[in-house]
Amino acid sequence: MSSIDDKPQTIEAKARATIFGHGRGWVFTPKDLVHLGDPRSVGMALTRLCRKGVVRQLARGLYDFPIDHPSFGRIVPSADAVAKALAARDAVRLQPAGAYAANMLGLSDQVPTKVVFLTDGSSRRVRLGQREIVLQRTTPRNMATAGRISGTVIQALRHLGQRHVDDRVVSILSRQLSDAEKTQLLNDLKYAPAWIAAIFRRLAAPGV
């Protein structure tokens, strides 16, 4: 006769196998394990795995399979990995913005402690150690280029401000972007403010 704990233990084993299959550094939510059983049983399995130190709970409904560094201990997951897990759970889109977008494109050496993603979903904040990840609800126009390089360039340039976008900035972007990405900028001119659209045209010009 089976004991009452058989089902949770079986789901725990399956959850462990799924998590190990993704490898260390995977950030996930219970929704990623919903195929293993009912939400309550999955939640119990994750509680057990947290207690055993197999997984780490980052925030409510958010977990990772942590990377253990020999010198620095458990590594905080990347902002991008956390944001993607939340976006997948809520079926929303994300667009890097602000200082994070500028850093991604090599326009700033500063790694921001507050990482902002624009979203068409609900606003929320997740704090991981000294870093805060912010999902900020925005307008459909700002999300029109989400997932494309043009959206990241628009947000990075907005963060810098028109007065601070000089030939050096254009040169850095030109080196960072492929020919295909420069063509994408031209395709998305209508979504950019006039001054940024002018920079898009410069970047897409032959020889730049």
Short mmCIF file of C-alpha atoms in Angstrom, two decimals:
data_model
loop_
_atom_site.label_atom_id
_atom_site.label_comp_id
_atom_site.label_asym_id
_atom_site.label_seq_id
_atom_site.Cartn_x
_atom_site.Cartn_y
_atom_site.Cartn_z
CA MET A 1 0.00 0.00 0.00
CA SER A 2 1.41 3.37 -1.00
CA SER A 3 2.06 6.02 1.61
CA ILE A 4 0.61 9.50 1.40
CA ASP A 5 4.07 10.88 0.57
CA ASP A 6 4.64 8.75 -2.53
CA LYS A 7 3.21 11.25 -4.99
CA PRO A 8 5.15 14.33 -3.70
CA GLN A 9 8.36 12.26 -3.56
CA THR A 10 7.84 11.10 -7.15
CA ILE A 11 7.22 14.66 -8.31
CA GLU A 12 10.26 15.79 -6.34
CA ALA A 13 12.42 13.27 -8.21
CA LYS A 14 10.99 14.39 -11.53
CA ALA A 15 11.48 18.06 -10.59
CA ARG A 16 15.09 17.37 -9.64
CA ALA A 17 15.70 15.62 -12.96
CA THR A 18 14.14 18.51 -14.91
CA ILE A 19 16.16 21.11 -13.01
CA PHE A 20 19.41 19.17 -13.42
CA GLY A 21 18.62 18.80 -17.11
CA HIS A 22 18.57 22.57 -17.55
CA GLY A 23 21.86 22.94 -15.71
CA ARG A 24 23.17 25.35 -13.10
CA GLY A 25 22.16 28.96 -13.54
CA TRP A 26 18.62 28.11 -14.64
CA VAL A 27 16.06 30.56 -13.25
CA PHE A 28 12.52 29.27 -13.25
CA THR A 29 9.04 29.46 -11.78
CA PRO A 30 6.67 26.66 -10.72
CA LYS A 31 4.93 27.11 -14.08
CA ASP A 32 8.01 25.58 -15.72
CA LEU A 33 7.29 22.38 -13.79
CA VAL A 34 3.51 22.33 -14.16
CA HIS A 35 3.72 19.31 -16.46
CA LEU A 36 4.96 17.22 -13.53
CA GLY A 37 1.75 17.39 -11.49
CA ASP A 38 -0.76 19.62 -9.76
CA PRO A 39 0.48 23.02 -8.48
CA ARG A 40 0.26 22.02 -4.81
CA SER A 41 2.44 18.94 -5.29
CA VAL A 42 4.96 20.90 -7.37
CA GLY A 43 5.08 23.56 -4.65
CA MET A 44 5.74 20.92 -1.99
CA ALA A 45 8.50 19.39 -4.12
CA LEU A 46 10.18 22.78 -4.53
CA THR A 47 9.95 23.40 -0.78
CA ARG A 48 11.73 20.10 -0.17
CA LEU A 49 14.43 20.89 -2.74
CA CYS A 50 14.98 24.32 -1.18
CA ARG A 51 15.40 22.77 2.26
CA LYS A 52 17.96 20.35 0.83
CA GLY A 53 19.86 23.21 -0.80
CA VAL A 54 19.32 21.88 -4.30
CA VAL A 55 17.45 24.98 -5.46
CA ARG A 56 17.21 28.49 -4.09
CA GLN A 57 14.10 30.60 -3.70
CA LEU A 58 14.91 34.07 -5.04
CA ALA A 59 11.50 35.62 -4.41
CA ARG A 60 7.94 34.45 -4.11
CA GLY A 61 7.31 32.05 -6.99
CA LEU A 62 10.85 32.46 -8.37
CA TYR A 63 13.70 29.94 -8.05
CA ASP A 64 17.08 29.08 -9.49
CA PHE A 65 19.47 26.15 -9.70
CA PRO A 66 22.37 28.15 -8.28
CA ILE A 67 25.93 28.27 -9.49
CA ASP A 68 28.41 27.64 -6.68
CA HIS A 69 31.71 29.44 -7.16
CA PRO A 70 34.71 28.01 -5.26
CA SER A 71 35.76 31.47 -4.03
CA PHE A 72 32.60 33.59 -4.07
CA GLY A 73 30.01 31.06 -3.00
CA ARG A 74 26.55 31.08 -4.54
CA ILE A 75 26.34 33.44 -7.48
CA VAL A 76 23.40 35.79 -7.91
CA PRO A 77 21.66 35.03 -11.23
CA SER A 78 21.78 37.54 -14.05
CA ALA A 79 19.07 40.16 -14.35
CA ASP A 80 18.31 38.92 -17.84
CA ALA A 81 17.72 35.35 -16.64
CA VAL A 82 15.38 36.53 -13.87
CA ALA A 83 13.43 38.81 -16.19
CA LYS A 84 13.06 36.09 -18.83
CA ALA A 85 11.70 33.64 -16.26
CA LEU A 86 9.09 36.14 -15.13
CA ALA A 87 8.19 37.03 -18.72
CA ALA A 88 7.74 33.37 -19.65
CA ARG A 89 5.56 32.75 -16.61
CA ASP A 90 3.29 35.72 -17.31
CA ALA A 91 3.43 35.46 -21.14
CA VAL A 92 4.56 39.08 -21.51
CA ARG A 93 7.25 40.85 -23.52
CA LEU A 94 10.28 42.70 -22.17
CA GLN A 95 12.45 45.53 -23.40
CA PRO A 96 15.76 46.42 -21.66
CA ALA A 97 15.79 50.10 -20.77
CA GLY A 98 17.79 52.83 -19.07
CA ALA A 99 21.33 52.26 -17.86
CA TYR A 100 21.01 48.51 -18.46
CA ALA A 101 20.30 49.00 -22.18
CA ALA A 102 23.28 51.39 -22.43
CA ASN A 103 25.53 48.87 -20.69
CA MET A 104 24.37 46.05 -22.98
CA LEU A 105 25.44 48.07 -26.02
CA GLY A 106 28.82 49.06 -24.61
CA LEU A 107 27.81 52.70 -24.18
CA SER A 108 28.43 52.59 -20.45
CA ASP A 109 30.92 50.66 -18.32
CA GLN A 110 28.70 51.00 -15.27
CA VAL A 111 26.75 47.90 -14.31
CA PRO A 112 23.56 49.31 -12.79
CA THR A 113 22.27 48.08 -9.44
CA LYS A 114 18.75 48.92 -10.64
CA VAL A 115 17.99 47.01 -13.84
CA VAL A 116 14.88 48.19 -15.69
CA PHE A 117 12.86 46.26 -18.26
CA LEU A 118 9.84 47.80 -19.92
CA THR A 119 6.93 45.38 -20.22
CA ASP A 120 3.39 45.07 -21.51
CA GLY A 121 2.54 43.09 -18.37
CA SER A 122 2.21 44.13 -14.74
CA SER A 123 4.85 46.22 -13.00
CA ARG A 124 6.85 44.48 -10.30
CA ARG A 125 10.17 44.56 -8.48
CA VAL A 126 12.52 41.77 -7.43
CA ARG A 127 15.48 42.43 -5.14
CA LEU A 128 18.47 40.09 -5.36
CA GLY A 129 21.13 41.09 -2.90
CA GLN A 130 22.30 44.59 -3.85
CA ARG A 131 20.55 44.44 -7.24
CA GLU A 132 16.96 45.39 -7.96
CA ILE A 133 15.18 44.18 -11.09
CA VAL A 134 12.26 46.35 -12.14
CA LEU A 135 9.59 45.38 -14.64
CA GLN A 136 7.91 48.64 -15.58
CA ARG A 137 4.64 48.67 -17.49
CA THR A 138 4.78 51.01 -20.48
CA THR A 139 2.93 52.07 -23.61
CA PRO A 140 2.31 49.87 -26.66
CA ARG A 141 4.53 52.21 -28.70
CA ASN A 142 7.52 51.57 -26.44
CA MET A 143 6.90 47.83 -26.73
CA ALA A 144 6.53 47.85 -30.52
CA THR A 145 10.24 47.09 -30.92
CA ALA A 146 10.57 44.72 -27.94
CA GLY A 147 12.89 41.83 -28.70
CA ARG A 148 14.64 43.71 -31.51
CA ILE A 149 17.95 45.54 -31.40
CA SER A 150 16.25 48.77 -32.44
CA GLY A 151 14.27 48.78 -29.20
CA THR A 152 17.40 48.43 -27.10
CA VAL A 153 19.17 51.19 -29.05
CA ILE A 154 16.19 53.52 -28.65
CA GLN A 155 16.08 52.99 -24.90
CA ALA A 156 19.86 53.31 -24.51
CA LEU A 157 19.95 56.60 -26.42
CA ARG A 158 16.99 57.94 -24.48
CA HIS A 159 18.88 57.15 -21.29
CA LEU A 160 21.98 59.02 -22.48
CA GLY A 161 19.98 62.01 -23.74
CA GLN A 162 20.38 63.88 -27.01
CA ARG A 163 23.04 66.25 -25.68
CA HIS A 164 25.32 63.36 -24.76
CA VAL A 165 25.03 61.38 -27.99
CA ASP A 166 28.10 62.40 -29.97
CA ASP A 167 30.34 60.89 -32.66
CA ARG A 168 31.96 58.60 -30.08
CA VAL A 169 28.60 57.07 -29.19
CA VAL A 170 27.72 56.59 -32.86
CA SER A 171 31.11 54.98 -33.46
CA ILE A 172 30.63 52.52 -30.58
CA LEU A 173 27.19 51.57 -31.84
CA SER A 174 28.49 51.13 -35.37
CA ARG A 175 31.08 48.63 -34.13
CA GLN A 176 28.55 46.79 -31.99
CA LEU A 177 25.85 46.37 -34.63
CA SER A 178 25.94 43.96 -37.54
CA ASP A 179 24.86 44.98 -41.03
CA ALA A 180 21.59 43.10 -40.54
CA GLU A 181 20.95 44.94 -37.26
CA LYS A 182 21.63 48.30 -38.93
CA THR A 183 19.06 47.40 -41.56
CA GLN A 184 16.62 46.60 -38.75
CA LEU A 185 17.07 50.14 -37.45
CA LEU A 186 15.82 51.51 -40.78
CA ASN A 187 12.82 49.21 -40.63
CA ASP A 188 11.87 50.64 -37.23
CA LEU A 189 12.41 54.34 -37.91
CA LYS A 190 8.75 55.12 -37.28
CA TYR A 191 9.02 53.99 -33.66
CA ALA A 192 11.96 56.26 -32.81
CA PRO A 193 11.86 59.94 -31.79
CA ALA A 194 13.06 62.22 -34.60
CA TRP A 195 16.54 62.77 -33.17
CA ILE A 196 17.08 59.03 -32.65
CA ALA A 197 15.72 58.26 -36.13
CA ALA A 198 18.44 60.58 -37.50
CA ILE A 199 21.07 58.52 -35.69
CA PHE A 200 19.54 55.32 -37.07
CA ARG A 201 20.01 56.70 -40.58
CA ARG A 202 23.65 57.59 -39.82
CA LEU A 203 24.33 54.09 -38.51
CA ALA A 204 22.76 52.46 -41.56
CA ALA A 205 24.63 54.65 -44.04
CA PRO A 206 27.29 52.85 -46.11
CA GLY A 207 30.78 53.01 -44.62
CA VAL A 208 29.68 53.92 -41.11
#
